[in-house]
Amino acid sequence: MRCRRCRQPPVIELRRHNAAFCRDCFFHHVQEQVRRTVHDFRMIAPAERVLVAVSGGKDSLALWDLLLDLGYEADGLYLGLGIGEYSDASQEKVERFAAGRALPLRVVKLEAEGPGLGVPAVAAASRRAPCAACGTMKRHYFDAAAFTGGFDVLATGHNLDDEAARLLGNVLRWQKDHLARQRPVLPPTHPKFVRKVKPLYLTSEYETAVYAFMRGIDYIVDECPNAAGATQLLYKAALDRLEVESPGTKLAFVKEFLRTAQPAFAAVEQREPQECAGCGMPAYGALCSFCSLVREVETRRARTASPLPA
Ligand code: AMP
Ligand code: FES
Ligand code: ZN
């Protein structure tokens, strides 16, 4: 086999593309794939300011690198979730990446913000799975940072494998409201929301991992300790088995959903957000899901702190 583009000996084979690439042509392939995704889905206009949510993992750091290469002005946002050593190590990776390239980085430590709550405290007090609490908190801080920073777009590093696994989970439970919002571009539905985009939507986890490695990006390899046993990993493993037997399955699953089914779900699920009575960010009830979660934690804590009168 030879490199598809230049006919030199290849260093990587991509079965779903039925192609192999040398190092430089692999960089070109990934950059083109992301450039086309950003262009075709109208994710980012040339002069727009982008806030990239970077976790310290391969996908989001590769995304930041790719967006800068494509000529976008992109600041980084790191959220310190308060998950012990894992958070410390991932923050260090992000800070080193930004410092090495002199890039603007915003660091928001959840425990130092308003309610002073990190993910473990919220998960324990609300008796939710840490990942569920974490998702709600991350969304809130992403939205708030993008809005207060005056950015046009918020980009996350979700890749094809993430999207396929999430789609499988949503389909298995027919979560119509989630399916209605599962798109590579979410236009803002409120003046305090910014557009949310996933430029790695059609790029596989394998491609981002090899890209990050070959570009010399130093990323955190360990998974979040809360991920062990998460259903998302089970769905990923199931899809990996299908992909081995039939390369291209994940891409077809995600692309065909977007083309044929997603518009139907989106057409029936149109809710307009109001403003949250707690934090002022958009909300679908009196309180946004972040403030509801915080209130639940505070109520539980108050109850355990003050014993019932005798
Ligand atoms: P995950 O939800 O962990 O699969 O991460 C999906 C995307 O969310 C990543 O690719 C990042 O863009 C973003 N993200 C996750 N964790 C953080 C974090 N601690 N700080 C900033 N962005 C994050
Ligand atoms: Fe959110 Fe692990 S990153 S619980
Ligand atoms: Zn709120």
Short mmCIF file of C-alpha atoms and ligand atoms in Angstrom, two decimals:
data_model
loop_
_atom_site.label_atom_id
_atom_site.label_comp_id
_atom_site.label_asym_id
_atom_site.label_seq_id
_atom_site.Cartn_x
_atom_site.Cartn_y
_atom_site.Cartn_z
CA MET A 1 0.00 0.00 0.00
CA ARG A 2 1.18 3.56 -0.72
CA CYS A 3 0.15 7.01 0.50
CA ARG A 4 -3.06 7.93 -1.30
CA ARG A 5 -1.87 11.45 -1.99
CA CYS A 6 1.88 11.29 -2.75
CA ARG A 7 2.55 7.54 -3.30
CA GLN A 8 5.31 7.48 -0.63
CA PRO A 9 5.38 4.65 1.96
CA PRO A 10 2.51 5.24 4.41
CA VAL A 11 2.63 5.49 8.21
CA ILE A 12 -1.09 5.09 8.85
CA GLU A 13 -3.94 3.13 7.31
CA LEU A 14 -7.54 4.30 7.65
CA ARG A 15 -9.88 1.43 6.87
CA ARG A 16 -13.07 3.47 6.76
CA HIS A 17 -11.52 5.68 4.08
CA ASN A 18 -9.93 2.64 2.43
CA ALA A 19 -6.72 4.69 2.31
CA ALA A 20 -3.23 5.02 3.74
CA PHE A 21 -1.21 8.21 4.28
CA CYS A 22 2.35 9.30 4.95
CA ARG A 23 2.85 11.70 7.87
CA ASP A 24 2.46 14.99 5.98
CA CYS A 25 -0.45 13.77 3.89
CA PHE A 26 -2.18 12.47 7.04
CA PHE A 27 -1.93 15.99 8.55
CA HIS A 28 -3.35 17.34 5.31
CA HIS A 29 -6.18 14.76 5.37
CA VAL A 30 -7.23 15.65 8.94
CA GLN A 31 -6.94 19.40 8.34
CA GLU A 32 -9.02 19.15 5.16
CA GLN A 33 -11.63 17.00 6.88
CA VAL A 34 -12.00 19.58 9.66
CA ARG A 35 -11.86 22.54 7.27
CA ARG A 36 -14.66 21.00 5.19
CA THR A 37 -16.76 20.20 8.28
CA VAL A 38 -16.43 23.80 9.54
CA HIS A 39 -17.25 25.15 6.08
CA ASP A 40 -20.08 22.77 5.09
CA PHE A 41 -21.92 23.14 8.39
CA ARG A 42 -21.21 26.89 8.54
CA MET A 43 -19.69 26.54 11.98
CA ILE A 44 -17.40 29.57 12.09
CA ALA A 45 -17.25 32.65 9.87
CA PRO A 46 -13.72 33.96 9.12
CA ALA A 47 -13.62 36.92 11.54
CA GLU A 48 -15.52 35.31 14.40
CA ARG A 49 -13.96 34.83 17.84
CA VAL A 50 -13.91 31.24 19.01
CA LEU A 51 -13.69 29.90 22.55
CA VAL A 52 -12.36 26.32 22.51
CA ALA A 53 -13.19 24.18 25.54
CA VAL A 54 -10.00 22.26 26.27
CA SER A 55 -9.96 19.39 28.75
CA GLY A 56 -6.29 18.43 28.36
CA GLY A 57 -7.28 15.35 26.34
CA LYS A 58 -6.20 14.57 22.76
CA ASP A 59 -9.40 15.67 21.02
CA SER A 60 -9.75 19.18 22.40
CA LEU A 61 -6.03 20.01 22.23
CA ALA A 62 -5.89 18.69 18.65
CA LEU A 63 -8.96 20.81 17.89
CA TRP A 64 -7.34 23.97 19.25
CA ASP A 65 -4.22 23.23 17.17
CA LEU A 66 -6.34 22.61 14.04
CA LEU A 67 -8.47 25.75 14.40
CA LEU A 68 -5.35 27.92 14.78
CA ASP A 69 -3.82 26.24 11.73
CA LEU A 70 -6.99 26.99 9.79
CA GLY A 71 -6.49 30.67 10.66
CA TYR A 72 -9.16 31.20 13.32
CA GLU A 73 -8.72 33.39 16.36
CA ALA A 74 -9.30 30.88 19.16
CA ASP A 75 -8.89 31.30 22.94
CA GLY A 76 -8.89 28.27 25.24
CA LEU A 77 -11.19 27.60 28.20
CA TYR A 78 -10.26 25.08 30.85
CA LEU A 79 -12.69 24.14 33.63
CA GLY A 80 -11.15 22.86 36.85
CA LEU A 81 -13.80 20.34 37.86
CA GLY A 82 -12.21 19.51 41.23
CA ILE A 83 -11.67 15.81 40.43
CA GLY A 84 -8.47 15.38 42.50
CA GLU A 85 -5.23 14.45 40.76
CA TYR A 86 -6.96 13.99 37.41
CA SER A 87 -7.99 17.65 37.34
CA ASP A 88 -4.53 18.82 38.46
CA ALA A 89 -2.79 16.76 35.78
CA SER A 90 -5.16 17.82 33.00
CA GLN A 91 -4.86 21.51 33.94
CA GLU A 92 -1.09 21.20 33.72
CA LYS A 93 -1.33 19.73 30.19
CA VAL A 94 -3.58 22.55 29.03
CA GLU A 95 -1.44 25.27 30.61
CA ARG A 96 1.72 23.82 29.10
CA PHE A 97 0.15 23.63 25.64
CA ALA A 98 -1.02 27.25 25.85
CA ALA A 99 2.25 28.59 27.30
CA GLY A 100 4.34 26.76 24.67
CA ARG A 101 2.46 28.51 21.87
CA ALA A 102 1.72 31.79 23.73
CA LEU A 103 -2.04 31.24 23.44
CA PRO A 104 -4.70 33.00 25.52
CA LEU A 105 -6.20 30.59 28.05
CA ARG A 106 -9.01 31.12 30.56
CA VAL A 107 -9.05 28.86 33.60
CA VAL A 108 -12.26 28.60 35.62
CA LYS A 109 -12.03 26.58 38.81
CA LEU A 110 -15.53 25.49 39.79
CA GLU A 111 -14.74 25.40 43.50
CA ALA A 112 -13.70 29.08 43.34
CA GLU A 113 -16.89 30.18 41.55
CA GLY A 114 -20.24 31.36 43.04
CA PRO A 115 -21.60 28.31 44.88
CA GLY A 116 -18.08 26.94 45.53
CA LEU A 117 -18.96 23.46 44.31
CA GLY A 118 -16.82 21.03 42.31
CA VAL A 119 -18.15 17.94 40.55
CA PRO A 120 -17.49 15.39 43.36
CA ALA A 121 -19.32 17.52 45.98
CA VAL A 122 -22.34 18.01 43.72
CA ALA A 123 -22.48 14.34 42.73
CA ALA A 124 -22.27 13.17 46.34
CA ALA A 125 -24.85 15.61 47.71
CA SER A 126 -27.32 15.23 44.83
CA ARG A 127 -26.80 11.45 44.62
CA ARG A 128 -26.37 11.73 40.89
CA ALA A 129 -23.83 9.84 38.82
CA PRO A 130 -20.76 12.12 38.69
CA CYS A 131 -20.89 12.28 34.89
CA ALA A 132 -24.50 13.51 34.94
CA ALA A 133 -23.72 16.26 37.46
CA CYS A 134 -20.54 17.08 35.54
CA GLY A 135 -22.40 17.46 32.22
CA THR A 136 -24.85 19.99 33.69
CA MET A 137 -22.06 21.96 35.36
CA LYS A 138 -19.81 22.00 32.31
CA ARG A 139 -22.61 23.24 30.07
CA HIS A 140 -23.37 26.08 32.46
CA TYR A 141 -19.77 27.26 32.78
CA PHE A 142 -19.15 26.90 29.02
CA ASP A 143 -22.19 29.06 28.26
CA ALA A 144 -21.36 31.63 30.93
CA ALA A 145 -17.70 31.96 29.86
CA ALA A 146 -18.58 32.28 26.17
CA PHE A 147 -21.23 34.91 26.87
CA THR A 148 -19.27 37.03 29.35
CA GLY A 149 -16.14 36.84 27.18
CA GLY A 150 -18.07 38.17 24.17
CA PHE A 151 -17.23 35.16 21.95
CA ASP A 152 -19.21 34.32 18.82
CA VAL A 153 -18.73 30.56 18.96
CA LEU A 154 -18.00 27.86 21.52
CA ALA A 155 -16.17 24.80 20.12
CA THR A 156 -15.83 21.43 21.83
CA GLY A 157 -13.69 18.43 20.89
CA HIS A 158 -16.48 15.84 20.55
CA ASN A 159 -15.37 13.38 17.88
CA LEU A 160 -17.18 10.88 15.64
CA ASP A 161 -16.91 8.10 18.24
CA ASP A 162 -18.40 10.37 20.95
CA GLU A 163 -21.27 11.35 18.68
CA ALA A 164 -22.01 7.78 17.54
CA ALA A 165 -22.01 6.54 21.16
CA ARG A 166 -24.27 9.37 22.28
CA LEU A 167 -26.59 8.73 19.37
CA LEU A 168 -26.81 5.04 20.20
CA GLY A 169 -27.66 5.89 23.84
CA ASN A 170 -30.31 8.39 22.79
CA VAL A 171 -31.85 5.96 20.29
CA LEU A 172 -31.89 3.04 22.73
CA ARG A 173 -34.04 5.13 25.09
CA TRP A 174 -35.74 7.19 22.35
CA GLN A 175 -34.79 10.42 24.08
CA LYS A 176 -36.60 12.70 21.66
CA ASP A 177 -35.52 15.99 23.22
CA HIS A 178 -31.87 14.91 23.16
CA LEU A 179 -32.16 13.69 19.56
CA ALA A 180 -33.67 17.05 18.62
CA ARG A 181 -30.55 18.83 19.86
CA GLN A 182 -27.89 16.35 18.71
CA ARG A 183 -26.32 18.35 15.91
CA PRO A 184 -22.81 19.49 14.97
CA VAL A 185 -23.97 23.12 15.14
CA LEU A 186 -26.43 24.48 17.69
CA PRO A 187 -27.55 28.00 16.78
CA PRO A 188 -28.18 30.25 19.79
CA THR A 189 -31.81 30.16 20.94
CA HIS A 190 -31.35 33.09 23.35
CA PRO A 191 -29.27 36.31 23.29
CA LYS A 192 -27.12 34.94 26.14
CA PHE A 193 -26.25 31.75 24.25
CA VAL A 194 -23.53 31.60 21.60
CA ARG A 195 -23.38 29.15 18.70
CA LYS A 196 -21.99 25.75 19.77
CA VAL A 197 -20.00 23.72 17.29
CA LYS A 198 -18.24 20.36 17.10
CA PRO A 199 -15.66 20.58 14.29
CA LEU A 200 -14.38 17.01 14.93
CA TYR A 201 -17.88 15.60 14.39
CA LEU A 202 -16.76 13.54 11.38
CA THR A 203 -13.22 12.80 12.59
CA SER A 204 -12.70 9.50 14.42
CA GLU A 205 -11.10 9.13 17.83
CA TYR A 206 -8.32 7.11 16.20
CA GLU A 207 -7.60 9.95 13.77
CA THR A 208 -7.47 12.59 16.54
CA ALA A 209 -5.26 10.38 18.71
CA VAL A 210 -2.76 9.77 15.89
CA TYR A 211 -2.93 13.43 14.86
CA ALA A 212 -2.23 14.67 18.41
CA PHE A 213 0.60 12.17 18.84
CA MET A 214 2.26 12.97 15.51
CA ARG A 215 1.96 16.70 16.09
CA GLY A 216 3.83 16.24 19.36
CA ILE A 217 0.89 17.40 21.49
CA ASP A 218 1.37 16.34 25.10
CA TYR A 219 -2.10 15.34 26.32
CA ILE A 220 -3.53 13.53 29.32
CA VAL A 221 -3.89 9.87 28.42
CA ASP A 222 -5.80 8.80 31.54
CA GLU A 223 -9.57 8.84 31.38
CA CYS A 224 -11.50 10.70 34.05
CA PRO A 225 -11.73 8.28 37.03
CA ASN A 226 -15.52 8.64 36.95
CA ALA A 227 -15.69 7.31 33.40
CA ALA A 228 -15.07 3.68 34.48
CA GLY A 229 -18.33 1.80 34.11
CA ALA A 230 -20.08 4.68 32.35
CA THR A 231 -22.63 3.46 29.81
CA GLN A 232 -21.04 5.70 27.18
CA LEU A 233 -17.99 3.40 27.23
CA LEU A 234 -20.21 0.34 26.75
CA TYR A 235 -21.80 1.95 23.69
CA LYS A 236 -18.35 2.84 22.34
CA ALA A 237 -17.17 -0.75 22.76
CA ALA A 238 -20.28 -2.07 20.97
CA LEU A 239 -19.78 0.36 18.09
CA ASP A 240 -16.07 -0.55 17.89
CA ARG A 241 -17.07 -4.19 17.33
CA LEU A 242 -19.47 -3.20 14.56
CA GLU A 243 -16.82 -0.96 13.00
CA VAL A 244 -14.26 -3.79 12.89
CA GLU A 245 -16.71 -6.03 11.03
CA SER A 246 -17.98 -3.25 8.83
CA PRO A 247 -15.70 -0.18 8.52
CA GLY A 248 -17.67 3.03 8.06
CA THR A 249 -20.57 1.99 10.32
CA LYS A 250 -20.09 4.87 12.80
CA LEU A 251 -19.87 7.49 10.08
CA ALA A 252 -22.96 6.20 8.28
CA PHE A 253 -24.91 6.00 11.57
CA VAL A 254 -24.14 9.62 12.48
CA LYS A 255 -24.36 11.10 8.97
CA GLU A 256 -27.63 9.39 8.04
CA PHE A 257 -29.18 10.34 11.37
CA LEU A 258 -28.31 13.95 10.68
CA ARG A 259 -29.66 13.80 7.12
CA THR A 260 -32.86 11.80 7.57
CA ALA A 261 -34.03 11.61 11.20
CA GLN A 262 -32.67 14.61 13.09
CA PRO A 263 -34.76 17.24 11.24
CA ALA A 264 -37.95 15.37 12.17
CA PHE A 265 -37.03 15.38 15.87
CA ALA A 266 -35.99 19.03 15.73
CA ALA A 267 -39.30 20.04 14.13
CA VAL A 268 -41.40 18.86 17.07
CA GLU A 269 -39.11 19.92 19.93
CA GLN A 270 -39.04 23.68 19.81
CA ARG A 271 -38.92 25.27 23.20
CA GLU A 272 -37.91 28.88 23.79
CA PRO A 273 -35.78 29.45 26.88
CA GLN A 274 -36.58 32.15 29.47
CA GLU A 275 -34.07 33.69 31.87
CA CYS A 276 -33.05 31.76 34.99
CA ALA A 277 -34.22 33.39 38.25
CA GLY A 278 -30.96 32.28 39.87
CA CYS A 279 -28.11 33.12 37.50
CA GLY A 280 -29.78 35.00 34.65
CA MET A 281 -28.62 32.54 32.00
CA PRO A 282 -31.20 30.95 29.67
CA ALA A 283 -33.46 28.35 31.32
CA TYR A 284 -36.34 26.11 30.29
CA GLY A 285 -38.03 26.42 33.69
CA ALA A 286 -37.93 29.06 36.46
CA LEU A 287 -34.37 27.90 37.22
CA CYS A 288 -31.76 26.58 34.78
CA SER A 289 -30.61 22.99 35.34
CA PHE A 290 -27.37 24.23 36.93
CA CYS A 291 -29.17 26.39 39.52
CA SER A 292 -31.68 23.59 40.21
CA LEU A 293 -28.79 21.26 40.87
CA VAL A 294 -27.04 23.77 43.16
CA ARG A 295 -30.28 24.41 45.04
CA GLU A 296 -30.80 20.68 45.51
CA VAL A 297 -27.28 20.35 46.94
CA GLU A 298 -27.75 23.33 49.27
CA THR A 299 -31.12 22.04 50.53
CA ARG A 300 -29.67 18.57 51.24
CA ARG A 301 -26.68 20.08 53.03
CA ALA A 302 -28.88 22.38 55.15
CA ARG A 303 -31.04 19.42 56.12
CA THR A 304 -28.08 17.29 57.25
CA ALA A 305 -26.41 20.23 59.04
CA SER A 306 -29.42 21.20 61.20
CA PRO A 307 -30.82 18.30 63.26
CA LEU A 308 -34.59 18.17 63.73
CA PRO A 309 -35.84 19.83 66.95
CA ALA A 310 -36.47 17.35 69.81
P1 AMP B 1 -16.30 14.88 27.50
O1 AMP B 1 -17.63 15.38 27.91
O2 AMP B 1 -15.37 14.65 28.65
O3 AMP B 1 -16.34 13.75 26.52
O4 AMP B 1 -15.61 16.09 26.71
C1 AMP B 1 -16.17 16.57 25.53
C2 AMP B 1 -15.57 17.93 25.24
O5 AMP B 1 -15.92 18.84 26.27
C3 AMP B 1 -14.05 17.95 25.18
O6 AMP B 1 -13.57 17.59 23.91
C4 AMP B 1 -13.76 19.39 25.50
O7 AMP B 1 -13.95 20.20 24.38
C5 AMP B 1 -14.84 19.71 26.52
N1 AMP B 1 -14.37 19.52 27.91
C6 AMP B 1 -14.47 18.41 28.68
N2 AMP B 1 -13.95 18.62 29.91
C7 AMP B 1 -13.51 19.90 29.93
C8 AMP B 1 -12.86 20.73 30.91
N3 AMP B 1 -12.57 20.28 32.12
N4 AMP B 1 -12.56 21.99 30.56
C9 AMP B 1 -12.85 22.48 29.33
N5 AMP B 1 -13.45 21.73 28.38
C10 AMP B 1 -13.78 20.47 28.66
FE1 FES B 2 -16.95 14.89 34.16
FE2 FES B 2 -15.41 12.87 34.48
S1 FES B 2 -15.05 14.59 33.29
S2 FES B 2 -17.22 13.28 35.54
ZN ZN B 3 -29.27 29.49 36.58
#
